[in-house]
Coordinates of C-alpha atoms in Angstrom, one line a residue:
Chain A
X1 CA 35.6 84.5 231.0
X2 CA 36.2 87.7 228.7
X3 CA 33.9 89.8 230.6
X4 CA 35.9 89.2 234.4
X5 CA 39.0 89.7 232.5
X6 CA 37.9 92.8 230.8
X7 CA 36.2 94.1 234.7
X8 CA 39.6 93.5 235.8
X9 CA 41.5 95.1 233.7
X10 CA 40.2 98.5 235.4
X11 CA 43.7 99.6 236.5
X12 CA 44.9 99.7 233.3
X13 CA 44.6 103.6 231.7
X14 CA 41.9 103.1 229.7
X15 CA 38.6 102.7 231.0
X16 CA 36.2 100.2 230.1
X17 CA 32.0 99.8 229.8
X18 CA 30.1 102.2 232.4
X19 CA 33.4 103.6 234.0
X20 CA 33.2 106.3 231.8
X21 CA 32.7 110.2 231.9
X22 CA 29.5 111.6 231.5
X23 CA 29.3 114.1 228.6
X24 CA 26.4 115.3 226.5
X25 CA 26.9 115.5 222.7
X26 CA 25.9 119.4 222.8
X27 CA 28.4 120.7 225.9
X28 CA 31.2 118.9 224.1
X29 CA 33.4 122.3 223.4
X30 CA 36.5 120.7 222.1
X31 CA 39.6 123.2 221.3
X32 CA 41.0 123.1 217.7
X33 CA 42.6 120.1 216.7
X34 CA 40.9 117.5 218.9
X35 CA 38.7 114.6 217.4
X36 CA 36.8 111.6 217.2
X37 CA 39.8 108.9 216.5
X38 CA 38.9 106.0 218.9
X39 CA 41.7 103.5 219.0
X40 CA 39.6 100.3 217.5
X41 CA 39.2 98.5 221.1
X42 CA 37.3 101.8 222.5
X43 CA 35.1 101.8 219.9
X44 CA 33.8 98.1 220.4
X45 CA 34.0 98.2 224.4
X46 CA 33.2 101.7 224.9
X47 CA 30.7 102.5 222.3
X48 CA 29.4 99.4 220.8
X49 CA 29.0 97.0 223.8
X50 CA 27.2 99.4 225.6
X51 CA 25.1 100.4 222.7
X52 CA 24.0 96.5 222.9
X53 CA 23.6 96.6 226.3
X54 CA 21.5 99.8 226.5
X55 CA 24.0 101.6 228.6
X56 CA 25.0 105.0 228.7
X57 CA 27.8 105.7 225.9
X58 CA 30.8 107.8 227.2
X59 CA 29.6 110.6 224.0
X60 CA 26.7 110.9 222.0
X61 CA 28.6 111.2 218.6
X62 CA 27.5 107.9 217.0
X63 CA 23.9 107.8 215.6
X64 CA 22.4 105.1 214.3
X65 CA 21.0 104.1 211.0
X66 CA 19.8 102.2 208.6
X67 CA 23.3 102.2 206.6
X68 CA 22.0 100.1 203.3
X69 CA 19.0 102.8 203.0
X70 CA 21.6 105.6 201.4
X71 CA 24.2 105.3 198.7
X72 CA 27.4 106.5 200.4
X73 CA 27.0 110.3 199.2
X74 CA 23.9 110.7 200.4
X75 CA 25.6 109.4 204.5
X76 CA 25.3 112.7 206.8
X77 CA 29.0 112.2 207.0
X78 CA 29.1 116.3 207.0
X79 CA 26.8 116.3 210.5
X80 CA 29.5 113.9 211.9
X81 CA 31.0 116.7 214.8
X82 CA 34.6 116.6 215.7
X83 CA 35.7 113.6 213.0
X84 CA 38.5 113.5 210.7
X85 CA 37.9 115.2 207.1
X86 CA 35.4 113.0 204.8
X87 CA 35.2 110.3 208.0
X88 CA 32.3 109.3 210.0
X89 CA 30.8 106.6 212.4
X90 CA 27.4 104.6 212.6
X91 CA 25.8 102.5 214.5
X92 CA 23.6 99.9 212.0
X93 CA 21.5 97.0 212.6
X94 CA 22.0 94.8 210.0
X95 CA 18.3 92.8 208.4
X96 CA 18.3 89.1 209.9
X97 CA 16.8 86.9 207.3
X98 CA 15.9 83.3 209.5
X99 CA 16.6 80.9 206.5
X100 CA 19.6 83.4 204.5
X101 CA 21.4 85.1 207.5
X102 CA 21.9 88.7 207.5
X103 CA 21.1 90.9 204.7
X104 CA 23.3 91.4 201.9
X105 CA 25.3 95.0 201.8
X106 CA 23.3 96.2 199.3
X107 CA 22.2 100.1 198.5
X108 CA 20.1 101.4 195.9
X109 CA 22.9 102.4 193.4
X110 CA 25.3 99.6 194.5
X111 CA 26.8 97.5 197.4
X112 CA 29.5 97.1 199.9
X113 CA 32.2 94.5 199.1
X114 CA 34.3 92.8 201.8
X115 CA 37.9 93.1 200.9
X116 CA 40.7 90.8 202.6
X117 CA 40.2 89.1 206.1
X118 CA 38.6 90.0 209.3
X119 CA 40.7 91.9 211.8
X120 CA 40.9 90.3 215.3
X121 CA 41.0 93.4 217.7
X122 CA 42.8 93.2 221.0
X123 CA 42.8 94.4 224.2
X124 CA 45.2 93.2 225.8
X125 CA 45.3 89.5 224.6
X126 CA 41.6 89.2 224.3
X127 CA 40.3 89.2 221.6
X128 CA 36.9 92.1 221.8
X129 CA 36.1 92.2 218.2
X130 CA 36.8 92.0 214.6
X131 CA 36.9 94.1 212.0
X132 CA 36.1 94.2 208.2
X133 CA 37.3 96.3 205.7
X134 CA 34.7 97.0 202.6
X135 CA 34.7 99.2 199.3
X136 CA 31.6 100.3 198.0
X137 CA 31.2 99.6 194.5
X138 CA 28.6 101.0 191.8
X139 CA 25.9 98.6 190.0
X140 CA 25.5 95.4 190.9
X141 CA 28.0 92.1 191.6
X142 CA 30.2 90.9 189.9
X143 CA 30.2 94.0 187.5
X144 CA 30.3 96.7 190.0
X145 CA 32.9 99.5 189.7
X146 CA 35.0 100.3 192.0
X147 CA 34.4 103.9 194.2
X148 CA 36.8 105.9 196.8
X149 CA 34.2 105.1 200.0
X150 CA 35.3 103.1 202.3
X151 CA 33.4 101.3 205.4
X152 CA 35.4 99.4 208.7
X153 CA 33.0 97.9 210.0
X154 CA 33.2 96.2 213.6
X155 CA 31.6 93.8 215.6
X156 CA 31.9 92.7 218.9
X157 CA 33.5 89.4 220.0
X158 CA 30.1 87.8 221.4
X159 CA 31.8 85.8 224.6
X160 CA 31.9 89.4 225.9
X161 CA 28.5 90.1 226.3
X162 CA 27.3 88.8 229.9
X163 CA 25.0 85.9 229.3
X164 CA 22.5 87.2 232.1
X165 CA 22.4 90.5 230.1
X166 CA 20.0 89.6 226.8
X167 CA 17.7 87.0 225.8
X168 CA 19.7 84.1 226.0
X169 CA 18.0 83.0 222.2
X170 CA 19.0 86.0 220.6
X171 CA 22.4 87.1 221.9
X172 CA 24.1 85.2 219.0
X173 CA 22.0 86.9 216.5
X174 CA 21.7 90.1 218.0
X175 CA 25.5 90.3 218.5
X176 CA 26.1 90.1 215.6
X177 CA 23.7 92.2 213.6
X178 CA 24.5 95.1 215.9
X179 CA 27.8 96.6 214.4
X180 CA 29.7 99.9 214.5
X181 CA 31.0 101.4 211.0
X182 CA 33.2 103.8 210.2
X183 CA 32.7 105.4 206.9
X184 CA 35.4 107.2 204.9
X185 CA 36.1 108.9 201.4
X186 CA 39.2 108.1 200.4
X187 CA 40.5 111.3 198.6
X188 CA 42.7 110.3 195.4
X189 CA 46.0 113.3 195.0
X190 CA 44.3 115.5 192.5
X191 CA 41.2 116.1 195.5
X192 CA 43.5 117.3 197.9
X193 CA 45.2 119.9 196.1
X194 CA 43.7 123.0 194.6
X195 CA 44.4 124.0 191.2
X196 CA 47.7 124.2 190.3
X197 CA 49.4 124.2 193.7
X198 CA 52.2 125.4 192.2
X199 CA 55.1 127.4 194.6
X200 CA 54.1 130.9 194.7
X201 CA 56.7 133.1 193.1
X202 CA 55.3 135.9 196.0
X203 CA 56.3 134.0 199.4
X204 CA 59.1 134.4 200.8
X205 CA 61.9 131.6 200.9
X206 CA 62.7 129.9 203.7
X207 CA 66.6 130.5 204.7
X208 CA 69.0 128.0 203.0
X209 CA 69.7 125.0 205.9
X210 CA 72.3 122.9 205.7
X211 CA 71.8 119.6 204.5
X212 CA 70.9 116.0 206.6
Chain B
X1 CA 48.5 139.6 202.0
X2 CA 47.7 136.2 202.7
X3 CA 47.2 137.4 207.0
X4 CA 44.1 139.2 206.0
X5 CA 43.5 136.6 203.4
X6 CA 43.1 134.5 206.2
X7 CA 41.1 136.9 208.7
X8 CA 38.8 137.6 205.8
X9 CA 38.0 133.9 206.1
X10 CA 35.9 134.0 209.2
X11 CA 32.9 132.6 208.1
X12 CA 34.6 129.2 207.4
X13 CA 33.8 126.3 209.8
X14 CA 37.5 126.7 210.9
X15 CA 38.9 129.4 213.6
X16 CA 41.7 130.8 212.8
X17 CA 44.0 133.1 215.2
X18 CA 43.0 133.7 218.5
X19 CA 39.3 133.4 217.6
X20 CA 39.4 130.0 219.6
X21 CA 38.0 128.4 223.0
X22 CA 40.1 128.9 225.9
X23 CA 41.2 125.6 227.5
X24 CA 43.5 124.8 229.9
X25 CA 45.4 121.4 229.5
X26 CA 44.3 120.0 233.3
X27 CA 40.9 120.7 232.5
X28 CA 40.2 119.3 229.4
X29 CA 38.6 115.7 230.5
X30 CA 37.6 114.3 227.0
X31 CA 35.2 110.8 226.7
X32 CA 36.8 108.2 225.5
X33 CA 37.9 108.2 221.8
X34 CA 38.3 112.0 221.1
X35 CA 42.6 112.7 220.7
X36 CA 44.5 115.5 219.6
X37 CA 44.6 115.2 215.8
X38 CA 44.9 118.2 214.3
X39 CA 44.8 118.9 210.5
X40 CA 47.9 120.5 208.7
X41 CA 46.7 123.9 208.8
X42 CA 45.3 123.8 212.4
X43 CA 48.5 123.1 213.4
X44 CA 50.0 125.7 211.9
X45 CA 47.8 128.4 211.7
X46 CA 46.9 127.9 215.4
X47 CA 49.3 126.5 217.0
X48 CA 52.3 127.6 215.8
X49 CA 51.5 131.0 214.0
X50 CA 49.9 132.0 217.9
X51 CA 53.4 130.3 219.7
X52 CA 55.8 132.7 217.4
X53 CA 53.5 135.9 218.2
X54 CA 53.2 135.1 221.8
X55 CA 49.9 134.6 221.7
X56 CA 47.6 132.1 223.5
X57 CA 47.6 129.0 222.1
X58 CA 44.0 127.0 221.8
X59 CA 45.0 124.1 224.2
X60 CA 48.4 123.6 226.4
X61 CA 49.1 120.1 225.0
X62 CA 52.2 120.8 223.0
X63 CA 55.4 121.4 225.1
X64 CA 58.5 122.9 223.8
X65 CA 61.8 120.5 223.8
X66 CA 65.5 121.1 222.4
X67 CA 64.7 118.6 220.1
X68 CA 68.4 117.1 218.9
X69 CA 69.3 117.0 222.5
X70 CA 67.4 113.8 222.4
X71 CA 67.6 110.0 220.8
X72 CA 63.6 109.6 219.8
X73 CA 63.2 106.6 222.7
X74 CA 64.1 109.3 225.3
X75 CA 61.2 112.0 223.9
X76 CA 58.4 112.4 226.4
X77 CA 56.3 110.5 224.0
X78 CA 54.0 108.9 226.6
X79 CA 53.7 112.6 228.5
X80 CA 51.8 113.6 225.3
X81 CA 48.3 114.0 226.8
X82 CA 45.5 112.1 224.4
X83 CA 47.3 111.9 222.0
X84 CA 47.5 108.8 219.1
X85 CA 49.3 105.9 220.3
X86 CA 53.1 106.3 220.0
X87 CA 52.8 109.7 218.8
X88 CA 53.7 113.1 220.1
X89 CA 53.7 117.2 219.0
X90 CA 56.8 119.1 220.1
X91 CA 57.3 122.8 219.6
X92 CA 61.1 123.4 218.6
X93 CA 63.6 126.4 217.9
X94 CA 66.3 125.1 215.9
X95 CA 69.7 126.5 216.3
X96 CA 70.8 129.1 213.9
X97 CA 74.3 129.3 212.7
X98 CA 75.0 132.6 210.9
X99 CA 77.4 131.6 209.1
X100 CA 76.1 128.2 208.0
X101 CA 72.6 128.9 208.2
X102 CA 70.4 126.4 210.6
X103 CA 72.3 123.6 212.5
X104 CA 71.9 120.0 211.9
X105 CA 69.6 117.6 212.7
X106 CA 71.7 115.8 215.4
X107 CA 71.1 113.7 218.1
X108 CA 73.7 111.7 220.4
X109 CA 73.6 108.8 218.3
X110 CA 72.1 109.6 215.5
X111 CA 70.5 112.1 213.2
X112 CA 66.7 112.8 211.2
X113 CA 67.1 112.5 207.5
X114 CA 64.6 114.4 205.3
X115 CA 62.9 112.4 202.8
X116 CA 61.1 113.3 199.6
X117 CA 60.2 116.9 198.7
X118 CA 58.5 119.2 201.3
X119 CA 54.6 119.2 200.7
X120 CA 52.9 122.8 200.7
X121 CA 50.2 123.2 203.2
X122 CA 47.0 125.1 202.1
X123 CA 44.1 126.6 203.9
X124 CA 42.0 127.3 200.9
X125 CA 43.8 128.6 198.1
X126 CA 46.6 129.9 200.3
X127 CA 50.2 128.1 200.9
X128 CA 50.1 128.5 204.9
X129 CA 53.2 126.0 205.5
X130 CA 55.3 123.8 204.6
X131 CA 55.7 119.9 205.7
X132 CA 59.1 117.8 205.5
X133 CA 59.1 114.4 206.3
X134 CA 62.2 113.1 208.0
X135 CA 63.2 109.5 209.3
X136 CA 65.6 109.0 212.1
X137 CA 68.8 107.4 211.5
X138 CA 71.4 105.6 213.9
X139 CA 75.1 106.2 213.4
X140 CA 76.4 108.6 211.7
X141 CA 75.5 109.7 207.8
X142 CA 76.1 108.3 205.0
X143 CA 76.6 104.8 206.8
X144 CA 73.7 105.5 209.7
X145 CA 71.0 102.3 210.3
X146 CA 67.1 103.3 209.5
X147 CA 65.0 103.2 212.9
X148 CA 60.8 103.2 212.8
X149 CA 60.7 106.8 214.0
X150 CA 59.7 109.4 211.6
X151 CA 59.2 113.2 211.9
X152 CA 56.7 115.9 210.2
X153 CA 58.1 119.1 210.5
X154 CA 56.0 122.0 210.0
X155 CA 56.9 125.4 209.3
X156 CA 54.9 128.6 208.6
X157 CA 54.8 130.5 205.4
X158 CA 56.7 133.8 206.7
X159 CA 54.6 135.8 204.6
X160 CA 51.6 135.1 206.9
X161 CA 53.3 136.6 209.9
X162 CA 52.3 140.1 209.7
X163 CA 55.1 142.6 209.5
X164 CA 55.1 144.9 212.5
X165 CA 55.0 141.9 215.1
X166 CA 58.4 141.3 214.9
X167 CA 61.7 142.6 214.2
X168 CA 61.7 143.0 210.4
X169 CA 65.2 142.1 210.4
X170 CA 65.0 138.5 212.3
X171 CA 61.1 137.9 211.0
X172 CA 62.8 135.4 208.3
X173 CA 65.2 133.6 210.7
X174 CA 62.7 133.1 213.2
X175 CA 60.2 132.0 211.4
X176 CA 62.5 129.9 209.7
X177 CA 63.9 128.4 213.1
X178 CA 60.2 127.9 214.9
X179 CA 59.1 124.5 214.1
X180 CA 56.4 121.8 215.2
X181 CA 57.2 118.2 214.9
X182 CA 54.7 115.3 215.1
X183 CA 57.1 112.3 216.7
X184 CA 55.9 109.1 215.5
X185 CA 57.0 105.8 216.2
X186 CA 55.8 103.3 213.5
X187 CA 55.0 100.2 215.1
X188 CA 55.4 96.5 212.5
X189 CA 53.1 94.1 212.0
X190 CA 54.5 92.2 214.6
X191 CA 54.6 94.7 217.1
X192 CA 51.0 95.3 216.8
X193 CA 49.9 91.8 217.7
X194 CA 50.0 90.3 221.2
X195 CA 52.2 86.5 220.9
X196 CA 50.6 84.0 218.6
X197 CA 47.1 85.8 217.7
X198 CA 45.2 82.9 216.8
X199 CA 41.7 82.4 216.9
X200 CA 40.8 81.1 220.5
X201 CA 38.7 77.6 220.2
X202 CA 36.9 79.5 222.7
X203 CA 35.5 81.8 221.0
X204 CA 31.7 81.5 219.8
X205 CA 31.4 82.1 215.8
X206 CA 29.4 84.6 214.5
X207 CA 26.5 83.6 212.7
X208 CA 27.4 82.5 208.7
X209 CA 26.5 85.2 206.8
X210 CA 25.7 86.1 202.9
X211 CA 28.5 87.2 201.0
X212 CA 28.4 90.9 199.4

């Protein structure tokens, strides 16, 4: 089973569910140029497994939310400590609906569109969960337009959740409405430069080096 | 000047200088999906602006190597403490010929090719450094075989080193020569996937869901 395989994998270098360290969100004192960049198999079996399971997460970065409540400008992605520029992550519970499924990805202003296939995410060989890629466009389907925010959303593969661990009913459905998103503004050129970045006639050149 | 430009900028969310924690390599201990990845100007403006003044650097994680004495596969890649997968920092002085300006990018078998235009670096409104992008060859040029490694090099803006902390008359060269290189190995599609990544039979569906 994924789980055994997973607990046995312990030797490996990176840790896995509870063997983690214990840090609190507001001692975290990180020196410039660290960040939050979990490779995508940490962020399923470190953070989201054990958000499922109730357990202790190794940080206390990842709040959770009711993600289809905001418009994507209006995502504390600013209060998002120690991520990358215009990134952040969220725990959401997605709306089960008994006779529909889950809830559509809809906001007030627009709605999240799944773009290409699922991701299978690895560790190892097994596969822990899967990721989606969406875009969130304005208005409503199929006449939406197009806008830079992007969401990865994971899930986790359910065989790794211990059967003895959750209402046997519900771990199907609870798997899978519990997901972890990262959410991300994709800067087009123009955003990243200020105006007219042209070459300062002022600085200095660099000496000449030869060519290769 | 651009130097108290910059210390004017306190109040920014960013440090700049030696306004920073003090951490020591062995006893940083982060949780489980925070790395080293700094942004353009962090790395310049603390990193390698403090390593050319002497000065203490915010954390002990990037190590100084004679760069071209290596092939990429022989860099200390994995010694590179939390950092991204297959990716490293290196501090590096490169060889100044007087007569012919700065040596060669050389290795044993091989040699870095720059690629496309150097991009500016800003912090603000202000050009802090510049970035070339190089990719490393095997053989010898013009004939040499394209490998998956590439190189950033950054370099400071001389005219943010302030003039009385060094020699006026080797400020140019040596800020010219003092470099910090981000090593990365860019892995292909099929090196990222374990052998035949099919969907294990195994595996238990997730529930259908609505599309949007």
């Amino acid at each position: 089973m994924a789980f055994s395989y997973l607990q046995s994998c312990s030797s490996s270098n990176l840790v896995v569910y509870q063997q983690d360290h214990d840090h609190d969100k507001d001692q975290l004192n990180l020196p410039t140029g660290y960040r939050f960049s979990p490779r995508n198999h940490e962020l399923v079996l470190n953070y989201l497994v054990n958000k499922i399971l109730g357990q202790k997460l190794p940080a206390n970065i990842i709040t959770t939310i009711d993600l289809y409540q905001y418009d994507p400008p209006q995502l504390p992605i600013s209060e998002f400590k120690y991520g990358k520029l215009n990134e952040a992550y969220f725990f959401n519970e997605r709306e089960y609906i008994p006779s529909k499924g889950l809830a559509k990805r809809r906001t007030k202003s627009g709605y999240w569109k799944a773009t290409g296939r699922d991701t299978q995410i690895f560790y190892g060989k097994t596969v822990v969960g899967f990721k989606k890629i969406l875009i969130f466009y304005w208005g409503r389907a199929p006449d939406g337009k197009r806008s830079p925010w992007i969401m990865h959303e994971f899930r986790v593969n359910p065989s790794l959740i211990p059967p003895n661990s959750l209402d046997n009913n519900t771990i199907t459905t609870k798997v899978g409405k519990h997901v972890v998103c990262k959410i991300h503004y994709k800067e087009s050129k123009e955003d990243n430069k200020p105006s007219k970045p042209k070459r300062s006639k002022k600085i200095p050149q660099i000496p000449e080096e030869t060519k290769n």
